Short mmCIF file of C-alpha atoms in Angstrom, two decimals:
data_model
loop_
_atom_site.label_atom_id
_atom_site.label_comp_id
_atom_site.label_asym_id
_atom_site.label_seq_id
_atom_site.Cartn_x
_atom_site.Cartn_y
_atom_site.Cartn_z
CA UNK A 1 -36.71 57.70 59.26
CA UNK A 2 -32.79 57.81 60.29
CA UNK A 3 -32.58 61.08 59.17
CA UNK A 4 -33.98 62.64 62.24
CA UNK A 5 -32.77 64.30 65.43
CA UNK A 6 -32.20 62.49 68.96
CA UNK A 7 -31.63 63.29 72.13
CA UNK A 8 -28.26 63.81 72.68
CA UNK A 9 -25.15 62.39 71.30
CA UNK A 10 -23.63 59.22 72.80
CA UNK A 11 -22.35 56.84 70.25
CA UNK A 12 -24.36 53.68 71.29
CA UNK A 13 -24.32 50.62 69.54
CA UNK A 14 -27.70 49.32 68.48
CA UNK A 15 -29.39 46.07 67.85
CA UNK A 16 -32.48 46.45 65.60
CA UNK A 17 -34.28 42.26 65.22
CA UNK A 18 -37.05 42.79 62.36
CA UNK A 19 -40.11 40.51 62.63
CA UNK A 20 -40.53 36.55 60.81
CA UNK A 21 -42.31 34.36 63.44
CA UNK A 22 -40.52 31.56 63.98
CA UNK A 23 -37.66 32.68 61.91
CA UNK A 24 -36.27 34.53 64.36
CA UNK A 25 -34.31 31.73 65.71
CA UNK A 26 -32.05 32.60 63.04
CA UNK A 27 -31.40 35.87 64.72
CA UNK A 28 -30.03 33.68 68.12
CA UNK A 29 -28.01 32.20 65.66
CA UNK A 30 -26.42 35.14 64.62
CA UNK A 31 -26.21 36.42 68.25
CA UNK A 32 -24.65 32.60 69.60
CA UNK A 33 -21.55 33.82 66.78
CA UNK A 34 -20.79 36.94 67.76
CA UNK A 35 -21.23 36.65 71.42
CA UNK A 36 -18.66 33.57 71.03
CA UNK A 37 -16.47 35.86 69.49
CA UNK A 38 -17.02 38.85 71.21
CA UNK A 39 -17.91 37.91 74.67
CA UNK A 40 -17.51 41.99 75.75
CA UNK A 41 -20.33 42.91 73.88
CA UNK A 42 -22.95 45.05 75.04
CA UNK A 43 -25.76 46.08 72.85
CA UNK A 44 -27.29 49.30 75.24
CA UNK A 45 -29.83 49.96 72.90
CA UNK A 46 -31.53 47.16 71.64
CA UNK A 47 -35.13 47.92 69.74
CA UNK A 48 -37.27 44.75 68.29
CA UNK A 49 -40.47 44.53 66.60
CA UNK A 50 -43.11 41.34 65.99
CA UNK A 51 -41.60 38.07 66.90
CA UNK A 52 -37.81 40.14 67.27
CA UNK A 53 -39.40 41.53 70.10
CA UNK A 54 -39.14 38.63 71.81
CA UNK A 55 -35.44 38.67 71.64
CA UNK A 56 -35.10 42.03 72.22
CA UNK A 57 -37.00 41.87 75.66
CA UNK A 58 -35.33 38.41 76.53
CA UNK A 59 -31.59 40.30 75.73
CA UNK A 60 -32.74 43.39 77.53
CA UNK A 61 -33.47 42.04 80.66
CA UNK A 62 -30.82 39.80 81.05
CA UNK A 63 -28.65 40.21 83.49
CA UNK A 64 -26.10 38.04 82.16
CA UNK A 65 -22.94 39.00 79.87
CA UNK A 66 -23.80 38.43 75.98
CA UNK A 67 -22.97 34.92 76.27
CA UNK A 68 -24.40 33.23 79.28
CA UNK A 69 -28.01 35.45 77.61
CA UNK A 70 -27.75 33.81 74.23
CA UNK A 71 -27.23 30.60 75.19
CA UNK A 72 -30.29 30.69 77.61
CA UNK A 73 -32.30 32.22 74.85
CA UNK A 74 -30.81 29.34 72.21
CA UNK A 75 -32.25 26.47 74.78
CA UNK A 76 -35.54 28.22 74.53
CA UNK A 77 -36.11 28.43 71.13
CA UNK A 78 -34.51 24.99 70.70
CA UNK A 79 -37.15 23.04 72.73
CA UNK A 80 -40.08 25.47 71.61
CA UNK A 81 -42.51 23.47 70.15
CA UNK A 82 -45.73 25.07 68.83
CA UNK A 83 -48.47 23.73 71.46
CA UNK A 84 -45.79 26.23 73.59
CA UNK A 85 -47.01 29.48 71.13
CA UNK A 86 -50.85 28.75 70.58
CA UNK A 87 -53.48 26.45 71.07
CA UNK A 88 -53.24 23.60 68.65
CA UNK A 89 -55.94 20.64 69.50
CA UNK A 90 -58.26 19.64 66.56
CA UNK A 91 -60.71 20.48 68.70
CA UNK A 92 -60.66 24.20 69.32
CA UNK A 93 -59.40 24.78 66.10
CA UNK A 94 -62.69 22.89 64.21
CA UNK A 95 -64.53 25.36 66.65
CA UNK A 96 -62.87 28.79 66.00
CA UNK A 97 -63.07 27.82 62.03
CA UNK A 98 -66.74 27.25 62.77
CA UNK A 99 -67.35 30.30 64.45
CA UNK A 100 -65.12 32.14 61.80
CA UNK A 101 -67.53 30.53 59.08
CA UNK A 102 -70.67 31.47 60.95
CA UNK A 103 -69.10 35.19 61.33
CA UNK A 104 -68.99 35.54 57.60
CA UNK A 105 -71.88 34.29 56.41
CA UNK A 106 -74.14 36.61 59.41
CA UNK A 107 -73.91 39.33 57.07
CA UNK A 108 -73.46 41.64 60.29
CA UNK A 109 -76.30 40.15 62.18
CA UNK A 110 -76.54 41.00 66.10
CA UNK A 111 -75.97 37.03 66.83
CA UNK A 112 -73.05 36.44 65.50
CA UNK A 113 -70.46 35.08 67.11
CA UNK A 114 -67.72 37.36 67.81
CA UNK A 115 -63.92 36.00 66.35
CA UNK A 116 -60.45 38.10 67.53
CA UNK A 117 -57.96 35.77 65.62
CA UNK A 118 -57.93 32.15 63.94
CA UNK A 119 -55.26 31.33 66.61
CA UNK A 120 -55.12 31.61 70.42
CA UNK A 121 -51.81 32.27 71.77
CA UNK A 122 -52.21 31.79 75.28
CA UNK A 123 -49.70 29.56 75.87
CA UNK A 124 -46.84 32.28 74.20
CA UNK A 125 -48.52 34.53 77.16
CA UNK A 126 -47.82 32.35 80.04
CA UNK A 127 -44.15 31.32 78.02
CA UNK A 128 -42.60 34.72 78.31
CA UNK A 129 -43.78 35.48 81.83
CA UNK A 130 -41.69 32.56 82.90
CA UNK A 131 -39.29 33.56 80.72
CA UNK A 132 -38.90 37.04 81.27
CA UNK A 133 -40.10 37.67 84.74
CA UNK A 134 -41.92 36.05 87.84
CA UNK A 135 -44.71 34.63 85.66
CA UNK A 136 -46.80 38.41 86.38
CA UNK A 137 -45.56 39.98 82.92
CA UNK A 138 -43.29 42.14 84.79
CA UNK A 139 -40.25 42.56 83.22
CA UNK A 140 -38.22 44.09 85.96
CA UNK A 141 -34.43 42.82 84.60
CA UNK A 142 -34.89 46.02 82.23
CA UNK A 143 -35.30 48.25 85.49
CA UNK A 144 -32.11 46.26 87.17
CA UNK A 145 -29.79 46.88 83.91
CA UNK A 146 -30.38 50.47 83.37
CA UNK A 147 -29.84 51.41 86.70
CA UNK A 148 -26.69 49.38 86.42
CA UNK A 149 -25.98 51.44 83.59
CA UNK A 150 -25.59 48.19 81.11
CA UNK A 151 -28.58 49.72 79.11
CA UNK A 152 -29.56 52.66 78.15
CA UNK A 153 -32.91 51.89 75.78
CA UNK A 154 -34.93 49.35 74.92
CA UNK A 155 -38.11 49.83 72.89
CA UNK A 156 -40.97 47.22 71.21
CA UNK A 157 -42.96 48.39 68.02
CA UNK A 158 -47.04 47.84 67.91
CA UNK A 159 -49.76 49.46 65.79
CA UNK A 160 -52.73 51.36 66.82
CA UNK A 161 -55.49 49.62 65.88
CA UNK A 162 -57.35 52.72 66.48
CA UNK A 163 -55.36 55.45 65.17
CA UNK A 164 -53.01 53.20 62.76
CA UNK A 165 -50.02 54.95 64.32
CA UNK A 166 -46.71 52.79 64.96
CA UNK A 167 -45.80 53.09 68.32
CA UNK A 168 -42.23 52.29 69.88
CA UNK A 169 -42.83 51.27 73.77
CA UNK A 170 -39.61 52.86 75.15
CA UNK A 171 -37.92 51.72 78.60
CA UNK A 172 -34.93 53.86 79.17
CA UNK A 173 -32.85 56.64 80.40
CA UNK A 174 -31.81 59.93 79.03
CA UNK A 175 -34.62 59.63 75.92
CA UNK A 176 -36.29 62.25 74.41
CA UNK A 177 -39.90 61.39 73.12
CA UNK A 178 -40.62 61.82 69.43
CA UNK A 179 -43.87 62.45 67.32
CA UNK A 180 -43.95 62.23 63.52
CA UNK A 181 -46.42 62.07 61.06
CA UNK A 182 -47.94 58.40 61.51
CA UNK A 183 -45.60 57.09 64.92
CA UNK A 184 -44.61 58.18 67.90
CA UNK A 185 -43.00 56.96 70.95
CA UNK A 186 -44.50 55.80 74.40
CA UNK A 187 -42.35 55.65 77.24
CA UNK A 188 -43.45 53.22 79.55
CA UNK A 189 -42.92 50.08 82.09
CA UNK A 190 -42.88 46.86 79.15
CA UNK A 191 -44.52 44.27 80.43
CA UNK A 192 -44.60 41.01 78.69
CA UNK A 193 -48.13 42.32 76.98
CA UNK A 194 -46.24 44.73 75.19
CA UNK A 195 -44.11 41.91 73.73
CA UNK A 196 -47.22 39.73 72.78
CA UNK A 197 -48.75 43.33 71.27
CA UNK A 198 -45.54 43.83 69.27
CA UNK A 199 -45.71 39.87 67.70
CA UNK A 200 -49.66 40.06 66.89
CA UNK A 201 -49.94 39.10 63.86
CA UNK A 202 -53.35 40.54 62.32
CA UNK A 203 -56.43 38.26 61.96
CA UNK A 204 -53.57 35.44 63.08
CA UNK A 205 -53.24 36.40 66.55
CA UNK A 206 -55.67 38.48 68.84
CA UNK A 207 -54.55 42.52 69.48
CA UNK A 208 -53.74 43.33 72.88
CA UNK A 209 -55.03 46.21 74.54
CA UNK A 210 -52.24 49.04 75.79
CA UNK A 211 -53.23 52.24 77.88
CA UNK A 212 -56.94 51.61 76.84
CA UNK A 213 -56.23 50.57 73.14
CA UNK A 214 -56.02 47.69 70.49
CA UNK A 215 -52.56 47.04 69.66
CA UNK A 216 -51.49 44.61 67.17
CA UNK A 217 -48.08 43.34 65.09
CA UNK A 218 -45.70 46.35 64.82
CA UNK A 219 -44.34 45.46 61.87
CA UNK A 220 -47.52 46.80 59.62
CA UNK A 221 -46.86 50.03 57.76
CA UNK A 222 -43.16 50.25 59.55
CA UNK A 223 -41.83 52.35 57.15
CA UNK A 224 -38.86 53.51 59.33
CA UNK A 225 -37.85 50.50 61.62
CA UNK A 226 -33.62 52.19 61.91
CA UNK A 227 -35.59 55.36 63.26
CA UNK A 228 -36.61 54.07 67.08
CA UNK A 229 -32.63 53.16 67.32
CA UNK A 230 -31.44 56.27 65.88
CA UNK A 231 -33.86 58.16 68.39
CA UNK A 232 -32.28 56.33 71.72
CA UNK A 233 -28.98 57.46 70.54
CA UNK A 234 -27.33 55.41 67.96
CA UNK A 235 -24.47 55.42 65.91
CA UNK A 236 -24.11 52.45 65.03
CA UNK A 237 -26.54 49.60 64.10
CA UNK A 238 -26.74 46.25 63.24
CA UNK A 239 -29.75 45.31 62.32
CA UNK A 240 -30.79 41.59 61.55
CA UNK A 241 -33.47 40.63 59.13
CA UNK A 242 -35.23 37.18 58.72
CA UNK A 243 -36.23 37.27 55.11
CA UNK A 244 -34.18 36.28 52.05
CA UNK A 245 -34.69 38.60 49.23
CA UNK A 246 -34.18 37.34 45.82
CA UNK A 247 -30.32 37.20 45.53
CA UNK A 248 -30.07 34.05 47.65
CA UNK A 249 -33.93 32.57 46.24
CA UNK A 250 -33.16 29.80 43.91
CA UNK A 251 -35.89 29.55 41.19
CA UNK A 252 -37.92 26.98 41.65
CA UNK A 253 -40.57 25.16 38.05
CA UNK A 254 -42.68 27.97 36.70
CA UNK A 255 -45.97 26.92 38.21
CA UNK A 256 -48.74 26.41 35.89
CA UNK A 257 -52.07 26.40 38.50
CA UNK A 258 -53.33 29.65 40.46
CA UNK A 259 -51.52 30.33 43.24
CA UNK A 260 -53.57 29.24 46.62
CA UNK A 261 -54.21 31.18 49.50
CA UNK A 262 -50.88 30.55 51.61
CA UNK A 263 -48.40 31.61 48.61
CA UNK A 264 -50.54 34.55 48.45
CA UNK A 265 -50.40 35.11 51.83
CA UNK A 266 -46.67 34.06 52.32
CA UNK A 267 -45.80 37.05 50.08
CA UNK A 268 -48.22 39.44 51.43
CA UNK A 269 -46.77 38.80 55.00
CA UNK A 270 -43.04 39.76 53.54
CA UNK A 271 -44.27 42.78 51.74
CA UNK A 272 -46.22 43.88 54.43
CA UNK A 273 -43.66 43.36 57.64
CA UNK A 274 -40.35 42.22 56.44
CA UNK A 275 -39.28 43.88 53.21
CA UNK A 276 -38.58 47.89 54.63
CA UNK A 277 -35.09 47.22 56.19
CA UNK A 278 -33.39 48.14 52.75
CA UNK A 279 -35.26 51.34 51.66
CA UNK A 280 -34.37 52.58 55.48
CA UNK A 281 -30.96 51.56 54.61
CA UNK A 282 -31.03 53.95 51.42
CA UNK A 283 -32.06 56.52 53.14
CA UNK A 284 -29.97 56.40 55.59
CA UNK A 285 -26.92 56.40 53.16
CA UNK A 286 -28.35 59.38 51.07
CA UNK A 287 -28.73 61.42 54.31
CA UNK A 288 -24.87 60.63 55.70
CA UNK A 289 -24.19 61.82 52.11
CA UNK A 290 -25.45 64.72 53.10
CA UNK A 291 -24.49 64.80 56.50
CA UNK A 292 -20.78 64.32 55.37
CA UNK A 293 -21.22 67.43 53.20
CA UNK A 294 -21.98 69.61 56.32
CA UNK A 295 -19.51 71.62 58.27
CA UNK A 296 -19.25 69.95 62.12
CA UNK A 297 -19.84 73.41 63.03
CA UNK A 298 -23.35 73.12 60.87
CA UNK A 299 -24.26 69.66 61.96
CA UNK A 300 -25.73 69.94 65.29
CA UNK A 301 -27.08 66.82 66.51
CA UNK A 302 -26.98 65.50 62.95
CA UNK A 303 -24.56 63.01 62.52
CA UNK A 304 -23.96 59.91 60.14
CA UNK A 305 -24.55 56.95 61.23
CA UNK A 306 -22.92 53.22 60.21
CA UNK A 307 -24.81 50.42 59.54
CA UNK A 308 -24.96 46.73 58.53
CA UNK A 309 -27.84 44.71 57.64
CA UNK A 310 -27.72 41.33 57.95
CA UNK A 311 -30.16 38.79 56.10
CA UNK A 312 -30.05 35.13 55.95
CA UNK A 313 -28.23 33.19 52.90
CA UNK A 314 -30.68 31.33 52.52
CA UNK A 315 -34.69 30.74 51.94
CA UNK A 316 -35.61 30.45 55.12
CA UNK A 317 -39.23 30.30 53.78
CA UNK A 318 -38.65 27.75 51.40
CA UNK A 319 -36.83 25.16 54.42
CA UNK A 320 -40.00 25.20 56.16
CA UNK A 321 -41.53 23.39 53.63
CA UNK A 322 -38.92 20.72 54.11
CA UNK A 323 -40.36 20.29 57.86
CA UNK A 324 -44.37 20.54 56.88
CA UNK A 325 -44.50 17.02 58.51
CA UNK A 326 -43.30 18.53 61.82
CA UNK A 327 -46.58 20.61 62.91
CA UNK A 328 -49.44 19.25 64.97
CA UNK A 329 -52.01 16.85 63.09
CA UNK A 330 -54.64 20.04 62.98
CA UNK A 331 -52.87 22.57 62.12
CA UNK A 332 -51.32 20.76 59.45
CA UNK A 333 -54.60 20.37 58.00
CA UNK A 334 -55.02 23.36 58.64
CA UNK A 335 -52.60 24.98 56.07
CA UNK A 336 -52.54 22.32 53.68
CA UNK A 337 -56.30 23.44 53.25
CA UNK A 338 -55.09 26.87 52.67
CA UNK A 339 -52.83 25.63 49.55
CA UNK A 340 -49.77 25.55 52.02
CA UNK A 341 -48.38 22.22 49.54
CA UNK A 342 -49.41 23.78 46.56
CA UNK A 343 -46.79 26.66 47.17
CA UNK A 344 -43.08 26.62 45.66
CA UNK A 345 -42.42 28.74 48.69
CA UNK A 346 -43.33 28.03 52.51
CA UNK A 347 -43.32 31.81 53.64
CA UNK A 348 -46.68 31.90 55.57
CA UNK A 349 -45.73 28.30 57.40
CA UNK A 350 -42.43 29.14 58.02
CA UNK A 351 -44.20 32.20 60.47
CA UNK A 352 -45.73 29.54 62.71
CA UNK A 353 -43.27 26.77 61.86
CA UNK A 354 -42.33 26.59 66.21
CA UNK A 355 -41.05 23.02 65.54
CA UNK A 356 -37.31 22.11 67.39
CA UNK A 357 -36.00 20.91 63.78
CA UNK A 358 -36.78 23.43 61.81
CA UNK A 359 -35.69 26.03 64.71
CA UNK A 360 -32.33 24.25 65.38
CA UNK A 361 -31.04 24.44 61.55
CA UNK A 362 -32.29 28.54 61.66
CA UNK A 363 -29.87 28.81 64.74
CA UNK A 364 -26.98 26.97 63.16
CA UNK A 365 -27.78 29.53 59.36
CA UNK A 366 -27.50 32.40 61.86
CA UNK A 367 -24.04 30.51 63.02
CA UNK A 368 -22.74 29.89 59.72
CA UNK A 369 -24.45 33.63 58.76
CA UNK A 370 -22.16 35.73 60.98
CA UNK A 371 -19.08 33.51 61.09
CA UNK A 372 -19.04 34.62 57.15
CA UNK A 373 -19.41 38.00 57.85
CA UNK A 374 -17.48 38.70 60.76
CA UNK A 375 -15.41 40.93 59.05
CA UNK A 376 -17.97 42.96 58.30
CA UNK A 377 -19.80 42.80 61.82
CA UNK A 378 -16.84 43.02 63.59
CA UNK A 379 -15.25 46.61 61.92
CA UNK A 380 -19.26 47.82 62.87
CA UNK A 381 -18.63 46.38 66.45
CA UNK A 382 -15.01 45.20 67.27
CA UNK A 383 -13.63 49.17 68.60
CA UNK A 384 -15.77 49.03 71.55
CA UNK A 385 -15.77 45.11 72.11
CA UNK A 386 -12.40 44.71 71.80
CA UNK A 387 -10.51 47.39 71.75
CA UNK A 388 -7.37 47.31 69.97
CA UNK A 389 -8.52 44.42 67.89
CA UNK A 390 -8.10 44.95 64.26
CA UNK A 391 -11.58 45.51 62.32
CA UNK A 392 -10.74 43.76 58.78
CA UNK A 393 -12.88 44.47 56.15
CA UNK A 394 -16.01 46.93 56.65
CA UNK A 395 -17.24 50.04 57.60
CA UNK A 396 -15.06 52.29 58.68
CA UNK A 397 -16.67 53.61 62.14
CA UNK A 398 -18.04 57.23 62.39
CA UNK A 399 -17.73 57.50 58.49
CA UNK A 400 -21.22 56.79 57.84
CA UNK A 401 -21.20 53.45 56.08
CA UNK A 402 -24.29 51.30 55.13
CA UNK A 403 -22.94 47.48 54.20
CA UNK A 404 -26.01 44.82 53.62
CA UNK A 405 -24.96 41.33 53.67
CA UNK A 406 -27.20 39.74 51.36
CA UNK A 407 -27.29 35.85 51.05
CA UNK A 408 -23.91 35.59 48.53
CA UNK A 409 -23.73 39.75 48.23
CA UNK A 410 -22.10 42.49 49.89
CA UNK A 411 -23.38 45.45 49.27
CA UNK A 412 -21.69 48.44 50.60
CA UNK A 413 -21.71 52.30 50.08
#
C-alpha cells in the first residue's frame, strides 16, 4: 500500500512493469520511446513482478545507458519464439496431459503420478541465464551497478506457496526491510530463479523453490504492487501495465453459447494478476490528499508521491487471436481444445502467445503508446532527464499527482 513509510527520503524515480506473459513486449515498446527520447534516463529503482520481472532484471543489470539496454532487450523479445519459453513437442505434451488425466481420476491414490504444471519451462531457465549472466543464474550486473551507484533497488515479487505471503526479493542499498500483514520483503542475491519464481504462473508453470520454499507467480493476491517502489524510496513512478481495461475494448457480437474454458480463464488470469494497478492508484491519490493537508513539520517521512500509469490502447488480448495460427502444431491443439476459438477475447493465449509477430506489433503499441503520451511521461520524468527541458502537460512534480493513461483517456487527479 503507497501509503506507508520508507527508509529514508531520496526522490528516486521508479519503474514498476506489472505481469501479462508475453505481453510484456509491449512494455520494451514503451521503454524503446522514451529511452529514444530521453537517452539520460536512469530508472534507480526498478521493481517487476511475473513476466515484468523479466524486464526488470534484464534493465537492472545492464550496464549499458537506457538505450543501448532496450534495444538489446527489443532483439530478444523480437526473435523469442515459444519452443525458447517451454517445452512444446506433441510428444511431451500428450504425456504430461496423460499424466494430468491419470492424476485426477486416482482419487488420491499412493500411485499416482505426481504433475507440477501442464507446461515445462526449461528452456525460459537456460534463456535468462544467457541473458542475464554467465549461464549459472547469477545475476552479478545488479552487484556492478549499485556499487557504481547507477542503482539503488531492484526487487522481484513471488508468492509463498506455503504461507501465501507476497514477497518482494530486494537487491539494493540503503533499504529498510518491511513486514505487513500478508507481504514482506526479502533482501537477497536474485538469481535468475527468482525471476522464473516471480513469472510462475500457477498450475501453468512449475513453483520454484526459494530459501527452502515453493514460490510461484507474484502477481496472485498483489494487492499493493506501487508499495515495493514506494518502500526503496520513490517519489515518483511510472508504472506500466499490459492489460486494456474496458475504455479501449471494442464490443465484440453478444455470444449466444457458454463460454469455454480459455475465456473463463482469460478473465480469471486479469482479475487475478493484472487488474490492481488502479485501486493502488486511488489510494495513493486519497493518501497525498491527505498528505498535502499535513504541515511539513507533521509529515515526517510521509510524503506524496506522483504517478502515471500507463496501459496499452489497445486489446492486446484480443490481437492474439489474430496470430492463433502462429503457435506450435501441439500447443495449438492444445488451446483450441480448451475453447481458445470459441472466445471473443484471446486473454489466456495472448499469456503464452511467444511468437516474433505477435511480439513485434506489442513493441511497436508500446512505441506508438508513449510517443502519445510523452507529455504526460515526460513532466513525471523530464526534470531529472533533462534538466531544463520544459515538461508540457502533466503532473506537476512533488505535488502528488496520479495521471492514468488509459487507451483514448486521461485520467488525472
Amino acid at each position: 500500500m503507497p501509503a506507508e513509510r520508507r527508509s529514508e527520503p531520496s526522490g528516486e524515480i521508479a519503474l514498476v512493469l506489472s505481469g501479462g506473459g508475453a505481453r510484456a513486449a509491449y512494455q520494451v515498446g514503451v521503454l524503446r520511446a522514451l529511452a529514444r527520447r530521453m537517452p539520460s534516463l536512469r530508472f534507480r529503482v526498478i521493481t517487476g513482478v511475473s513476466a515484468g520481472a523479466i524486464n526488470a532484471a534484464f534493465l537492472a543489470s545492464s550496464t549499458q545507458g537506457l538505450k543501448d539496454a532496450v534495444e538489446e532487450l527489443a532483439r530478444l523479445w523480437s526473435r523469442l519464439r515459444t519452443r525458447d519459453v517451454f517445452r512444446v513437442d506433441p510428444a511431451f505434451l500428450a504425456r504430461n496431459l496423460v499424466r494430468w488425466g491419470a492424476r485426477l481420476v486416482s482419487g488420491g491414490a499412493s500411485g499416482a503420478p505426481r504433475v507440477r504444471a501442464l507446461l515445462e519451462p526449461s528452456p525460459l531457465g537456460d534463456l535468462l541465464a544467457r541473458a542475464l549472466g554467465d549461464g549459472t543464474g547469477r545475476i552479478d550486473g545488479i552487484e556492478r551497478n549499485l556499487a557504481a551507484g547507477t542503482l539503488r533497488a531492484v526487487a522481484l515479487t513471488t508468492i509463498d506457496y506455503s504461507t501465501g505471503q507476497t514477497v518482494s526479493w530486494v537487491e539494493g542499498r540503503g533499504i529498510a526491510p518491511w513486514q505487513r500483514p500478508g507481504r514482506r520483503s526479502a533482501f537477497t542475491r536474485l538469481t535468475t530463479a527468482h525471476v522464473m519464481a516471480s513469472a510462475a504462473l500457477p498450475l501453468v508453470f512449475p513453483a520454484v523453490e526459494l530459501d527452502g520454499t515453493w514460490h510461484g507467480d507474484g502477481g496472485v493476491r498483489l494487492a499493493d504492487p506501487l508499495s515495493p517502489a514506494v518502500h526503496l524510496g520513490a517519489s515518483r513512478i511510472l508504472a506500466i501495465s499490459t492489460l486494456c481495461t474496458r475504455a479501449c475494448v471494442v464490443p465484440g457480437p453478444r455470444p449466444a453459447a457458454y463460454p469455454p474454458p480459455a475465456q473463463i480463464a482469460g478473465l480469471l488470469t486479469d482479475a487475478v494478476f493484472l487488474d490492481l494497478l488502479d485501486e493502488d492508484a486511488l489510494r495513493l491519490r486519497r493518501l497525498n490528499e491527505i498528505a498535502g493537508r499535513l504541515p511539513l513539520e507533521e509529515r515526517g517521512d510521509v510524503r506524496p508521491i506522483d504517478l502515471v500509469v500507463l496501459r496499452p490502447s489497445q486489446d492486446l488480448g484480443r490481437l492474439a487471436g489474430s496470430h492463433e495460427t502462429d503457435l506450435p502444431r501441439g500447443l495449438r491443439f492444445l488451446l483450441r481444445g480448451l475453447g481458445s476459438r470459441e472466445s471473443p477475447s484471446a486473454d489466456f493465449l495472448s499469456l503464452l502467445m511467444f511468437e516474433p509477430r505477435y511480439l513485434t506489433r506489442l513493441v511497436e503499441i508500446g512505441e506508438a503508446d508513449a510517443e502519445t503520451y510523452m507529455g504526460e511521461i515526460g513532466a513525471l520524468l523530464a526534470p531529472a532527464a533533462a534538466p531544463g527541458r520544459s515538461p508540457g502537460p502533466g503532473p506537476v512534480p512533488g505535488a502528488g499527482s496520479v495521471v492514468i493513461l488509459d487507451g483514448p483517456e486521461r485520467r488525472a487527479s
